[in-house]
Coordinates of C-alpha atoms in Angstrom, one line a residue:
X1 CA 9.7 -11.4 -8.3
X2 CA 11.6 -8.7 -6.7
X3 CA 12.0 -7.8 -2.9
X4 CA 13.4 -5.4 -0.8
X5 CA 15.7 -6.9 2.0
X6 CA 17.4 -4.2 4.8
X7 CA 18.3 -1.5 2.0
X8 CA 18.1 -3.4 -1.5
X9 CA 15.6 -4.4 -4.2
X10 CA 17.1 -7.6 -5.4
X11 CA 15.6 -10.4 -7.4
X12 CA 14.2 -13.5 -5.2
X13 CA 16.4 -15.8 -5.7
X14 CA 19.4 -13.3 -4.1
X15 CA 17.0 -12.6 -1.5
X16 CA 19.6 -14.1 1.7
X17 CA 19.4 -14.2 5.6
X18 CA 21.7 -15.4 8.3
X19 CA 21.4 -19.1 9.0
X20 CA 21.8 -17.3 13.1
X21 CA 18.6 -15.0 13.0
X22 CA 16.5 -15.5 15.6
X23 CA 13.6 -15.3 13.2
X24 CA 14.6 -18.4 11.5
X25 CA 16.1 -20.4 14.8
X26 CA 13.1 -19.2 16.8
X27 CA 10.7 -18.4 15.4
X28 CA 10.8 -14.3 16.5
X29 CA 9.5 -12.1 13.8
X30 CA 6.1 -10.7 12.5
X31 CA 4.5 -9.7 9.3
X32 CA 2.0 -8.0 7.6
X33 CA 0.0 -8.7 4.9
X34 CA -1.7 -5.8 3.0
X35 CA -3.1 -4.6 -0.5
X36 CA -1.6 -2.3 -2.8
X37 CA -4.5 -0.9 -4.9
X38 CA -3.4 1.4 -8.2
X39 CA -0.7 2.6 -5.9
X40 CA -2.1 3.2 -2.2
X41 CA -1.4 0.9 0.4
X42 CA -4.9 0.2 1.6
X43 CA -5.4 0.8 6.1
X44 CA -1.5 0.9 6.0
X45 CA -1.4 3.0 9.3
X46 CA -3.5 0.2 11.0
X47 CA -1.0 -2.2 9.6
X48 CA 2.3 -0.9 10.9
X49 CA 0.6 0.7 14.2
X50 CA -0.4 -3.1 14.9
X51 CA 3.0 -4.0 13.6
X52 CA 4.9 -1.8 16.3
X53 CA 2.8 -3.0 19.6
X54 CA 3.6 -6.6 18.6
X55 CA 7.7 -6.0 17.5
X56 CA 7.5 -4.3 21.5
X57 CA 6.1 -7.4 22.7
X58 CA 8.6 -9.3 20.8
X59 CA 11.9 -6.8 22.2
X60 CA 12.4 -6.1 18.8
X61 CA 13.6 -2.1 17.9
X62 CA 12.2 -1.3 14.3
X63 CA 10.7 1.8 13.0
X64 CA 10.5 3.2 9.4
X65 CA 9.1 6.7 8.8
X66 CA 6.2 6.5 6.5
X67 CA 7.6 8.3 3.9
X68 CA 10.7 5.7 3.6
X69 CA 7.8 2.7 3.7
X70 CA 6.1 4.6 1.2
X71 CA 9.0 5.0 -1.0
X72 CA 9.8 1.2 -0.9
X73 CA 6.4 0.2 -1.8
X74 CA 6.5 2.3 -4.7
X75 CA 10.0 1.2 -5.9
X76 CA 8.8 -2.3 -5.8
X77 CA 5.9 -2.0 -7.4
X78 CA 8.2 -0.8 -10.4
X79 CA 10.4 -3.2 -10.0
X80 CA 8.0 -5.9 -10.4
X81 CA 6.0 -4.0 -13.1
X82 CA 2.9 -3.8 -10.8
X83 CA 0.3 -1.0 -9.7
X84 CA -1.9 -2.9 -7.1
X85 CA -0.3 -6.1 -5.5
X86 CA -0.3 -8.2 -2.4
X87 CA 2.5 -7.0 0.1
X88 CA 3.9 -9.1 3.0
X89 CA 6.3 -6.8 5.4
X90 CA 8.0 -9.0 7.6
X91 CA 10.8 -7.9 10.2
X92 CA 12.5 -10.8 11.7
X93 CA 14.9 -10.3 15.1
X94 CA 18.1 -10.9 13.2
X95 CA 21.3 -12.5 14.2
X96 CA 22.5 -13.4 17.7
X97 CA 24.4 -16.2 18.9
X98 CA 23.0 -20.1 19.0
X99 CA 20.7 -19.5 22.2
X100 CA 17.7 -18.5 23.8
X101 CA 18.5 -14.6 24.0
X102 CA 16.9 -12.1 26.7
X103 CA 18.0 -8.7 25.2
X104 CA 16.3 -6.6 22.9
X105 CA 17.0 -6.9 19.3
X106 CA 18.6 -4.0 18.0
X107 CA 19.5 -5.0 13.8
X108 CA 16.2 -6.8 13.1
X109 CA 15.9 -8.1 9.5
X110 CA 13.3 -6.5 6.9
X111 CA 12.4 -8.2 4.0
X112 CA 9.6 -7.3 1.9
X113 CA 8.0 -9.8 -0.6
X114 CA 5.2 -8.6 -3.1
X115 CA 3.4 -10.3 -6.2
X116 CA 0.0 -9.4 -7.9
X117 CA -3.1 -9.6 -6.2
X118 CA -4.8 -13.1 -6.4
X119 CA -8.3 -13.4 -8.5
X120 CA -10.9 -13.3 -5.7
X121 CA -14.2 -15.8 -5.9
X122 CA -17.2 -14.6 -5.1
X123 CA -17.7 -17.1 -2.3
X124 CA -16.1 -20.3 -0.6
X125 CA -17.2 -23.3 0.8
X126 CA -16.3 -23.5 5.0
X127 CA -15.7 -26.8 6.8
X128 CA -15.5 -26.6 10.5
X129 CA -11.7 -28.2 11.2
X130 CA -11.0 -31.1 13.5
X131 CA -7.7 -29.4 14.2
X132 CA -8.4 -26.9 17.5
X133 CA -7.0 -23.7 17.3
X134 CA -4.0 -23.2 19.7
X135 CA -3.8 -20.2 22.4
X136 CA -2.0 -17.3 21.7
X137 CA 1.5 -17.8 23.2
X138 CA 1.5 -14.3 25.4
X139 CA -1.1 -12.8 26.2
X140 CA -2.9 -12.2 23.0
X141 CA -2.0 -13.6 19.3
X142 CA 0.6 -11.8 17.6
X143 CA 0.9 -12.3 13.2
X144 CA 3.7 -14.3 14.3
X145 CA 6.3 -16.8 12.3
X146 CA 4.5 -19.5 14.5
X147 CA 2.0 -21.0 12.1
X148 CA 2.3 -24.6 12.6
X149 CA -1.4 -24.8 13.6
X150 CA -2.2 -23.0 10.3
X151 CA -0.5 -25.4 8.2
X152 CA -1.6 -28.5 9.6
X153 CA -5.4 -26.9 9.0
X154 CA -5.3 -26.0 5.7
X155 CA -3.6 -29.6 5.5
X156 CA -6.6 -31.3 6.5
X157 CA -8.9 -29.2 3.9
X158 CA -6.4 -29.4 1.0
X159 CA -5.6 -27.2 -1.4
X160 CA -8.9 -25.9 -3.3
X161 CA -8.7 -21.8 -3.1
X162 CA -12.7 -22.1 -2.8
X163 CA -12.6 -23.6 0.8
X164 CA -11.7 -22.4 3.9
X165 CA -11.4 -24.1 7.3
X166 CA -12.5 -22.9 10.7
X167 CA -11.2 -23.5 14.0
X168 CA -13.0 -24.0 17.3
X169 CA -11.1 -23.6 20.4
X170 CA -10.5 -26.3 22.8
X171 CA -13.4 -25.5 24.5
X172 CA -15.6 -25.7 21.7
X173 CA -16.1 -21.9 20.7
X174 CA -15.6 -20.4 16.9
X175 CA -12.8 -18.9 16.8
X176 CA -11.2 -18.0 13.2
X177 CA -10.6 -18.9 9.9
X178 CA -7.4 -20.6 8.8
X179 CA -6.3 -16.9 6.8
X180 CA -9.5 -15.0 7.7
X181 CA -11.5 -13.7 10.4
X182 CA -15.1 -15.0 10.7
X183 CA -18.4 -12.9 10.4
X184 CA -22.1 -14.1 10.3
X185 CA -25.5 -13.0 10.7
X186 CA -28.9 -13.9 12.1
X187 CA -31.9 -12.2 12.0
X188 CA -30.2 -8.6 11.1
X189 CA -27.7 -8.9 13.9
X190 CA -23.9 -9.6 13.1
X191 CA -22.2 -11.7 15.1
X192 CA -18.1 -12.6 15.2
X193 CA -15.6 -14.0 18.0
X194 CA -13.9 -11.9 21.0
X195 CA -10.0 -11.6 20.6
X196 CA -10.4 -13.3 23.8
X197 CA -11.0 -16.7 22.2
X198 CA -7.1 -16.4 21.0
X199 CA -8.0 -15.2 17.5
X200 CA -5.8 -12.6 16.0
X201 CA -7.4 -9.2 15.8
X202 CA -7.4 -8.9 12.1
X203 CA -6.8 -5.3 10.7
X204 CA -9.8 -5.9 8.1
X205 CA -11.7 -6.9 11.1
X206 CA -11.5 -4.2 12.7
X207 CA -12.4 -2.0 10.0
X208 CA -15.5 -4.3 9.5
X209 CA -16.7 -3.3 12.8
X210 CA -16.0 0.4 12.3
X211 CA -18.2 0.2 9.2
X212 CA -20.9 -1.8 10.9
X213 CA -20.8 1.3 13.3
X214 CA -20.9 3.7 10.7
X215 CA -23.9 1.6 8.9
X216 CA -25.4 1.2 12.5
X217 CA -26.1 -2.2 11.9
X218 CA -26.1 -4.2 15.1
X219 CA -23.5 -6.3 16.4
X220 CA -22.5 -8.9 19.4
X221 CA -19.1 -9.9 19.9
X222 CA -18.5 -12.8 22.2
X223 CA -17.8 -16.2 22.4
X224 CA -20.1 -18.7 20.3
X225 CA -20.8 -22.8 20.0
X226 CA -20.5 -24.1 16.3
X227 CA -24.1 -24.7 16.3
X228 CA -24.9 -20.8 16.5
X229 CA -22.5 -20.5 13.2
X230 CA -24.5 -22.9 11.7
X231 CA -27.8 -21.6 12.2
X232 CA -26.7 -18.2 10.2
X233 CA -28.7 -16.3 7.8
X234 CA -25.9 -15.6 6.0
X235 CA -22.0 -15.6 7.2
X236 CA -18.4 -13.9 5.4
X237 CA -15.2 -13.9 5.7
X238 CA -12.5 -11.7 5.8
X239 CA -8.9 -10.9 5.4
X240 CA -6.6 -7.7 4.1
X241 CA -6.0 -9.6 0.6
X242 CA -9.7 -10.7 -0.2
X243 CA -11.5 -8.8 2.2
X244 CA -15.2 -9.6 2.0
X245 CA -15.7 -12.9 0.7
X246 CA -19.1 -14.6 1.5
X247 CA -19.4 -18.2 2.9
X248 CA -22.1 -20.2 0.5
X249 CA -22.4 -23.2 2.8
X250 CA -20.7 -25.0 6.3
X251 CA -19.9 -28.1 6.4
X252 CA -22.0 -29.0 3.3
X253 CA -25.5 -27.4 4.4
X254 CA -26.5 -24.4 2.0
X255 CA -26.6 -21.3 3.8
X256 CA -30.3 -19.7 2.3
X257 CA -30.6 -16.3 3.7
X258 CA -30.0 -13.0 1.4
X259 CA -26.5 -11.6 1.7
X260 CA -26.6 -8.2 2.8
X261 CA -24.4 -7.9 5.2
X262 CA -21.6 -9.1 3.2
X263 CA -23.0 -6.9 -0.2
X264 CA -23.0 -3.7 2.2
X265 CA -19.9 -3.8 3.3
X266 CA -18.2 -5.0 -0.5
X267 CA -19.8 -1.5 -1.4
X268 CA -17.9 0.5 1.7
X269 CA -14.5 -1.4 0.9
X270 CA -15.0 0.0 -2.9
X271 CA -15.7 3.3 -1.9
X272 CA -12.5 3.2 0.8
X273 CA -10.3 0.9 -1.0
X274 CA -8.7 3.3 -3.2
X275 CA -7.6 6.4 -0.6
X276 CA -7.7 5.3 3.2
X277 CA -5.3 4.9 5.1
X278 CA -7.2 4.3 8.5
X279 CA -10.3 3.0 9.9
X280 CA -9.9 6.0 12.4
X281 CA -11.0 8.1 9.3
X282 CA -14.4 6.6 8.9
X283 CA -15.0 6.7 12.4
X284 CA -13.9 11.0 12.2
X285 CA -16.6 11.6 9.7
X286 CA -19.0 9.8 11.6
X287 CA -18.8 12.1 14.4
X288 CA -18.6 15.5 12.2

């Protein structure tokens, strides 16, 4: 594997950051996960406009134009031999002294990883987790370095790629998956939980939603019991690398209803897949 890190492609194992940046000591950096299909960097705007409010947040000064990002994806994917891939861009706050530190973070650290896309299932098992999911630590939940919570989840499930776990807050509402965001339906009405449960807003989520608008298939969003999730006709998953993958049973009890839903929206990610670079372009045709 090959990745890019603040100027240069170098091979992994060269791949080397200060033992004093902050987004080691402290936990301060963000990433983004996205897909690289034959070439195009699928919703990329989406990523790195979500990318930007959260590196604010953070006091971290980072920008790339597109053209530069776009260049760097390309020059990876021949480096690693690769047309479509799975892309994590992460930008760290970089180097400062031993401290907690109030400034803004001016020489951030950018490292990019990549690697082929993962074979995709056609459908995973869910299991409701006894580990809650913690709140956001500002105001909302940022696609942080902090993902202590995460890994002691996907602890408690193991490691089979056909399961998934999902949280419940501490007060008992559905939150999220452990690397997804959590859809289901009942009676031809999608439901999924508000950001305001402390979920993160996932880009694929919100492109869900702007298709479910486009389809004009009705939807709720709000805050939900476990017991409404397990009443569901049918429910999915979804996250930037797998996208659409429907949930075949909860906690062991087979989930009966039809999928359409989920076999809707697979058709509208393969129609998108290979050219958009924006939910905000679905919605635009919608009103022409």
């Amino acid at each position: 594997m090959y990745v890019y890190i603040n100027g240069s492609i170098v091979p992994k194992e060269q791949a080397m950051v200060s033992a004093f940046d902050h987004g080691y000591l402290y936990g301060l950096g963000l990433f983004e996960t996205f897909r690289v299909e034959n070439g195009h960097p699928f919703l990329l705007d989406d990523h790195f406009q979500r990318l930007q409010e959260g590196l604010h947040m953070m006091g971290i000064t980072w920008s790339m134009s597109k053209s530069e990002v776009l260049m760097i994806i390309q020059e990876l994917l021949a480096a690693n031999q690769l047309s479509s891939a799975y892309v994590r861009w992460n930008v760290a706050a970089g180097s400062e002294e031993l401290g907690l530190y109030t400034g803004e973070y001016t020489k951030p650290t950018l490292i990019v990883y990549m690697k082929p896309l993962p074979s995709v299932g056609t459908e995973k098992e869910a299991r409701i987790l006894s580990t809650r999911r913690n709140t956001p630590e500002g105001s909302y939940r940022l696609k942080s370095h902090h993902y202590l919570n995460n890994v002691l989840a996907k602890r408690e499930i193991g490691d089979a790629v056909k399961s998934e776990g999902i949280f419940l807050t501490e007060s008992g509402f559905v939150a999220e998956g452990i690397v997804s965001n959590v859809f289901w339906a009942k009676k031809g009405v999608v439901y999924t939980p508000a950001v305001k449960t402390g979920i993160l807003d996932g880009i694929t989520r919100r492109f869900v939603l702007a298709l479910l608008d486009k389809k004009a298939i009705p939807y709720e969003v709000g805050f939900y019991h476990e017991e409404e999730l397990l009443e569901a006709d049918e429910a999915f998953i979804t996250n930037s690398i797998q996208e659409i993958i429907p949930l075949c049973s909860i906690n062991g009890e087979l989930l009966k209803g039809k999928r359409f839903v989920a076999c809707e929206l697979k058709r509208e990610f393969d129609r998108y897949r290979g050219h958009l670079w924006s939910r905000s372009e679905i919605m635009e045709v919608c009103d022409e």
